[in-house]
Short mmCIF file of C-alpha atoms in Angstrom, two decimals:
data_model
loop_
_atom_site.label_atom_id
_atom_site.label_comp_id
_atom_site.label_asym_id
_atom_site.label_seq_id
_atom_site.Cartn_x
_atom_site.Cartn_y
_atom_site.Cartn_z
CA UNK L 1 -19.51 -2.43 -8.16
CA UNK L 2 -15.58 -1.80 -8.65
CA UNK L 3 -15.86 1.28 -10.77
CA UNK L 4 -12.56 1.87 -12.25
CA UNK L 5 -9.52 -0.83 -11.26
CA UNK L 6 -6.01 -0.59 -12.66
CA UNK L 7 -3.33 -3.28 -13.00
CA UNK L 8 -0.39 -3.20 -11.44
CA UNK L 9 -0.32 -0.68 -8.76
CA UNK L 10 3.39 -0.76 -8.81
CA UNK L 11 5.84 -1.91 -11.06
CA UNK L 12 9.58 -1.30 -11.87
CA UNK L 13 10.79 -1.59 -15.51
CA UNK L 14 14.37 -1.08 -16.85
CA UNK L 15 15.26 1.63 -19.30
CA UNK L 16 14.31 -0.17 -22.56
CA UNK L 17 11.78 -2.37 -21.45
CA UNK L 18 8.35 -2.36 -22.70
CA UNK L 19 5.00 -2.73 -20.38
CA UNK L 20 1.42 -2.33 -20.68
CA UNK L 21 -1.14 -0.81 -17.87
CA UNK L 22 -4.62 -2.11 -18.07
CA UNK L 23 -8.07 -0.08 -16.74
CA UNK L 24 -11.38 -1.62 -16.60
CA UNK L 25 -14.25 -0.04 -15.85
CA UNK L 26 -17.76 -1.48 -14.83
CA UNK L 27 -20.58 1.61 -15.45
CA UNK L 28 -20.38 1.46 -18.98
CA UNK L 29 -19.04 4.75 -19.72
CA UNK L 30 -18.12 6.08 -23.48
CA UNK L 31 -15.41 8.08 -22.63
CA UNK L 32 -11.50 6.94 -21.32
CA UNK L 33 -8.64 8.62 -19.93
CA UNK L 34 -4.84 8.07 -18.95
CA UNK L 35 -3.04 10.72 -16.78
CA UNK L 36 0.30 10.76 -15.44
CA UNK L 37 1.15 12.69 -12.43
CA UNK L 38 4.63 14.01 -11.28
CA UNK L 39 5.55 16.54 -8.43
CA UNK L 40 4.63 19.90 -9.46
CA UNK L 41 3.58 19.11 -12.47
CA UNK L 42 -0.25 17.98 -11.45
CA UNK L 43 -2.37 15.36 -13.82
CA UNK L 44 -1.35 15.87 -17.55
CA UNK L 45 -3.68 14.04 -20.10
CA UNK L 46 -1.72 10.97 -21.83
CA UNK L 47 -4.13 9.35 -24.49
CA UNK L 48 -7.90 9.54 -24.04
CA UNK L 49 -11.08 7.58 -25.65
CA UNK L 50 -14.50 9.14 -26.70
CA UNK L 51 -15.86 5.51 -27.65
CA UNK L 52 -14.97 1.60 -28.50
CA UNK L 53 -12.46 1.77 -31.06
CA UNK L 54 -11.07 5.28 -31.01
CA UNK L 55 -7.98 7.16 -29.41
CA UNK L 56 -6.83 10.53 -29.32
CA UNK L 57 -3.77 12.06 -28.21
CA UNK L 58 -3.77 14.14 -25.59
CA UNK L 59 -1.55 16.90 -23.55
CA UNK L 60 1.76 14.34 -23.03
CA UNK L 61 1.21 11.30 -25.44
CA UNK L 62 5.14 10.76 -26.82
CA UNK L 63 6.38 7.71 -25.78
CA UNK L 64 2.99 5.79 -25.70
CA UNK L 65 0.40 3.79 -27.07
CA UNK L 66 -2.80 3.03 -26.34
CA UNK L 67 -5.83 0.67 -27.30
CA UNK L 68 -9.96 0.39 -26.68
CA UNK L 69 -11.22 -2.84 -28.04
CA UNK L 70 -13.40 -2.94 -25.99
CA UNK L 71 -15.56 -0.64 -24.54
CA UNK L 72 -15.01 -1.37 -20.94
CA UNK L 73 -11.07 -1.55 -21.15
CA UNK L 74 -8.52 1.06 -21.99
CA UNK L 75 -4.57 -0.08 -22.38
CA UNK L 76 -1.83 2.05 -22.23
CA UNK L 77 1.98 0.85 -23.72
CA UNK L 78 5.09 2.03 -23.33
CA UNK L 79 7.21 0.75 -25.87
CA UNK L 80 11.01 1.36 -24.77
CA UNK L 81 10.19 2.57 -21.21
CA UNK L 82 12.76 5.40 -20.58
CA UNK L 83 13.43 7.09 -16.83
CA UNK L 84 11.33 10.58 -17.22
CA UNK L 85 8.12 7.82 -17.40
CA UNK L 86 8.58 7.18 -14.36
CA UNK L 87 5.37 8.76 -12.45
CA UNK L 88 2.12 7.64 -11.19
CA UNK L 89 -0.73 6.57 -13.86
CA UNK L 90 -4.22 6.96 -13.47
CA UNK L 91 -7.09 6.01 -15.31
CA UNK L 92 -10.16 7.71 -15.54
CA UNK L 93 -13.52 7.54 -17.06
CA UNK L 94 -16.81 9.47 -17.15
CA UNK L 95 -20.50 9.75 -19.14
CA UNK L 96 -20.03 13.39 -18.92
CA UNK L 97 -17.99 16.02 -17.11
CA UNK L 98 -17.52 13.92 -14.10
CA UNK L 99 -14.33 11.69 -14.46
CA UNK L 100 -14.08 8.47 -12.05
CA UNK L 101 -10.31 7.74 -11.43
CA UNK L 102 -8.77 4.22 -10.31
CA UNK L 103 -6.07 4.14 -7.56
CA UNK L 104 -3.47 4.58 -9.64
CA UNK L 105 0.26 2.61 -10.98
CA UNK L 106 3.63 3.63 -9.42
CA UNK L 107 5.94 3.04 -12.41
CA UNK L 108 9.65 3.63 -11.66
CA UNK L 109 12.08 3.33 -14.58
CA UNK L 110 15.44 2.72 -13.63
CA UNK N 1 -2.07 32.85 -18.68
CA UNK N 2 -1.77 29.27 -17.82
CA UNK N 3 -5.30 27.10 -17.94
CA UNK N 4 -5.84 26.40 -14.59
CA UNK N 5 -3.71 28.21 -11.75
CA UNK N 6 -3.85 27.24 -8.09
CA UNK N 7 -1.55 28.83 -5.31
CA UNK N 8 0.21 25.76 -4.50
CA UNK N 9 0.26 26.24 -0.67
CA UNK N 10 0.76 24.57 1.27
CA UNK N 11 -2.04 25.70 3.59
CA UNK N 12 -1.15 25.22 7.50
CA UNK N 13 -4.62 25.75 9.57
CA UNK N 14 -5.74 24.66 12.50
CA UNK N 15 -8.81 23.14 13.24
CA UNK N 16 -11.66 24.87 13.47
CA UNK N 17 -10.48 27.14 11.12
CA UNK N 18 -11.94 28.89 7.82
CA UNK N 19 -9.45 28.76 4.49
CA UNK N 20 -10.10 29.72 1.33
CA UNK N 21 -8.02 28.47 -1.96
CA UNK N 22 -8.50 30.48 -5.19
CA UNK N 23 -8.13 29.60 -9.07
CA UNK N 24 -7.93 31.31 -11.72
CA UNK N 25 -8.79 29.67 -15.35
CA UNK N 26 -8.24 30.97 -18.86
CA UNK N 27 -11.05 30.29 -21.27
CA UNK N 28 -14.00 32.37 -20.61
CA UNK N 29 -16.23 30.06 -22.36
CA UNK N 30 -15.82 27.32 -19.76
CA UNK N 31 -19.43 26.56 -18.17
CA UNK N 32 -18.56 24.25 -15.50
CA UNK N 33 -15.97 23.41 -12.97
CA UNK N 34 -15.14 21.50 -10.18
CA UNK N 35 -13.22 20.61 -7.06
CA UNK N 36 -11.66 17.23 -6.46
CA UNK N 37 -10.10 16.15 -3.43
CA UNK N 38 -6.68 14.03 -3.55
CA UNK N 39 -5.33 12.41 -0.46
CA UNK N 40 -1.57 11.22 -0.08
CA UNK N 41 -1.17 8.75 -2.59
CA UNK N 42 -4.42 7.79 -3.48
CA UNK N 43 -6.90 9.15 -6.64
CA UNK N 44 -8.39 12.30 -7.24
CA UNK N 45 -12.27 12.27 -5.93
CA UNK N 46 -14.48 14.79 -6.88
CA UNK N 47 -15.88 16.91 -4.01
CA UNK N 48 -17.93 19.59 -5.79
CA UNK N 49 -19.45 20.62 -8.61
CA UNK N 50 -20.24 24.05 -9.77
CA UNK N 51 -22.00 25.43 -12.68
CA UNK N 52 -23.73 28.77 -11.74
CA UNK N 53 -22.44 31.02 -9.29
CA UNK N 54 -21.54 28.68 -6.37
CA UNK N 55 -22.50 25.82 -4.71
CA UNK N 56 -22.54 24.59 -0.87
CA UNK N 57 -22.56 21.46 0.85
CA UNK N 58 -22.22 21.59 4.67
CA UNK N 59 -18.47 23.03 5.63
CA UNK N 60 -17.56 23.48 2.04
CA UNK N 61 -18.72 26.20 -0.76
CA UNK N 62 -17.89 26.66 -3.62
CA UNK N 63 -18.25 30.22 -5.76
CA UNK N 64 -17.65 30.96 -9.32
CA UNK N 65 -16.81 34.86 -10.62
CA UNK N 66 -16.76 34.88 -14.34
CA UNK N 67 -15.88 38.36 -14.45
CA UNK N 68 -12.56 37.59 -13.25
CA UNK N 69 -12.41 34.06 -14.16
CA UNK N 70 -11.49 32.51 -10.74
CA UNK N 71 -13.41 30.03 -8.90
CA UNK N 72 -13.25 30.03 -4.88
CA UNK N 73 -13.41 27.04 -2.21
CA UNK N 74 -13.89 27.75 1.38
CA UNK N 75 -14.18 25.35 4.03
CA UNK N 76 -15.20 26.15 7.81
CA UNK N 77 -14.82 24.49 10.46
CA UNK N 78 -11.93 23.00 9.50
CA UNK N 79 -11.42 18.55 10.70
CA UNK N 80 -8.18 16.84 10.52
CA UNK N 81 -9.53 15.00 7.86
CA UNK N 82 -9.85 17.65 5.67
CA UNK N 83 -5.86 17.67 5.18
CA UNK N 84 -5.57 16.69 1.46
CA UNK N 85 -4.84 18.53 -2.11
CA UNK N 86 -7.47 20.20 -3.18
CA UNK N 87 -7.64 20.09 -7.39
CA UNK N 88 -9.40 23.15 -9.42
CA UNK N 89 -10.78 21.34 -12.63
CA UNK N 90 -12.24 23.29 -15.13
CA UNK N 91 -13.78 21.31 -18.18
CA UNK N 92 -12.09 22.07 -22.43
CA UNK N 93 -10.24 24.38 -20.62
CA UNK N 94 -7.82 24.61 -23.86
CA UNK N 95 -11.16 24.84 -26.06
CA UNK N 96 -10.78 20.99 -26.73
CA UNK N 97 -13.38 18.18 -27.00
CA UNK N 98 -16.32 17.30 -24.85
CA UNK N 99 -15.25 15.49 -21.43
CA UNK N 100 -11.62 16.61 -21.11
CA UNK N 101 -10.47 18.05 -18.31
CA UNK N 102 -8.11 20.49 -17.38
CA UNK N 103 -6.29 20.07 -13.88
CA UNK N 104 -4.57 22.57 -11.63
CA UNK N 105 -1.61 21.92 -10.02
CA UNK N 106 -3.65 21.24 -6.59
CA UNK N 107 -3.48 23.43 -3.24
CA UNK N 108 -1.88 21.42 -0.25
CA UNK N 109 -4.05 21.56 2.74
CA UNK N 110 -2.35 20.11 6.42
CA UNK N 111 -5.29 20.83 9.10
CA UNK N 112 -3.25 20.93 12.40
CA UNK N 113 -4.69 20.15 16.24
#
C-alpha cells in the first residue's frame, strides 16, 4: 500500500518554463489537496478536489492549474513558472478530516 | 485574529523534560482539531486527534478550551526523537467546505541530551 506518492521530488525549472506535479493515491479517497510550503509561511492550500472531475481554488491558487480525471490522480501546472514558486509541494488526500500527505516536490525556479 | 496561531519557538528542552505548545484558533464553530508532526524535510503526519476536551496517548495529550479557543499539546518525558515541528490544524477554520484544513505556522521542537 503506497498511500499518497508524488512525482518528482525535486526539480529545477527556469523562469518561464512550464511543469506539471503528479499525486496518486491508492485508498480511494474523494477528496484532493495541493499545498505549498515556504519558511514562515507554513502549508497554504493551492487547488483542492472534493470528487472526480471537480477543482476548487483554494488559499494561494494564482499561477496554477490543476486537473482530476481521475479519481485516484490529482495534477498540478504551472504554466510560466516564475521564482516566488519556488517552495516545497505536497499533496494530500483524506475521506474525512484526516489528510494523508506524500513526501513532497522541491521546486526551485531560477 | 489570524486562523490558526502557534508560538513559533523554537522550543530547546532537554530530555526528560515536560513542554507544552499552545494555539489559538479563530472560528468558534470549529468541532475538531488536530496535531501533526513534521520532521526536517519530510511530510506532515498526523499525531493526534481531538474532538472533545482532550485526548492522550502515552507521553503526549492533547486538551481543547473552547472558551478561549486554544488547543494545548504537552509531551513528558521528552526522547530525542521527539525533535520535530509540531502543526496545530484546525478543520474550515475560515468557515469553508468540508475537509479543508487550516494549518499553523508549526512550533519547532529540538529535544537536547
Amino acid at each position: 500500500n503506497a498511500g499518497v506518492t508524488q512525482t518528482p521530488k525535486f526539480r529545477v525549472l527556469k523562469t518561464g518554463q512550464s511543469m506539471t506535479l503528479l499525486c496518486a493515491q491508492d485508498m480511494n479517497h474523494e477528496y484532493m489537496y495541493w499545498y505549498r510550503q515556504d519558511p514562515g509561511m507554513g502549508l497554504r492550500l493551492i487547488h483542492y478536489s472534493v470528487g472526480e472531475g471537480t477543482t476548487a481554488k483554494g488559499e494561494v491558487p494564482d499561477g496554477y492549474n490543476v486537473s482530476r480525471l481521475k479519481k485516484q490522480n490529482f495534477l498540478l501546472g504551472l504554466e510560466s513558472a516564475a521564482p516566488s514558486q519556488t517552495s516545497v509541494y505536497f499533496c494530500a488526500s483524506s475521506s474525512h478530516y484526516e489528510q494523508y500527505f506524500g513526501p513532497g516536490t522541491r521546486l526551485t525556479v531560477t | 485574529r489570524k486562523e490558526v496561531e502557534q508560538d513559533p519557538g523554537p522550543f530547546n528542552v532537554p530530555e526528560g523534560a515536560t513542554v507544552a505548545f499552545n494555539c489559538t484558533y479563530s472560528n468558534s464553530a470549529s468541532q475538531s482539531f488536530f496535531w501533526y508532526r513534521q520532521d526536517c524535510r519530510k511530510e506532515p503526519k498526523l499525531l493526534m486527534s481531538v474532538y472533545s476536551s482532550g485526548n492522550e496517548d502515552g507521553r503526549f495529550t492533547a486538551q481543547l478550551n473552547r472558551a478561549s479557543q486554544y488547543i494545548s499539546l504537552l509531551i513528558r518525558d521528552s526522547k530525542l526523537s521527539d525533535s520535530a515541528t509540531y502543526l496545530c490544524v484546525v478543520p474550515n477554520a475560515g468557515g469553508t467546505s468540508y475537509g479543508k484544513l487550516t494549518f499553523g505556522q508549526g512550533t519547532i521542537l529540538t529535544v537536547h541530551p
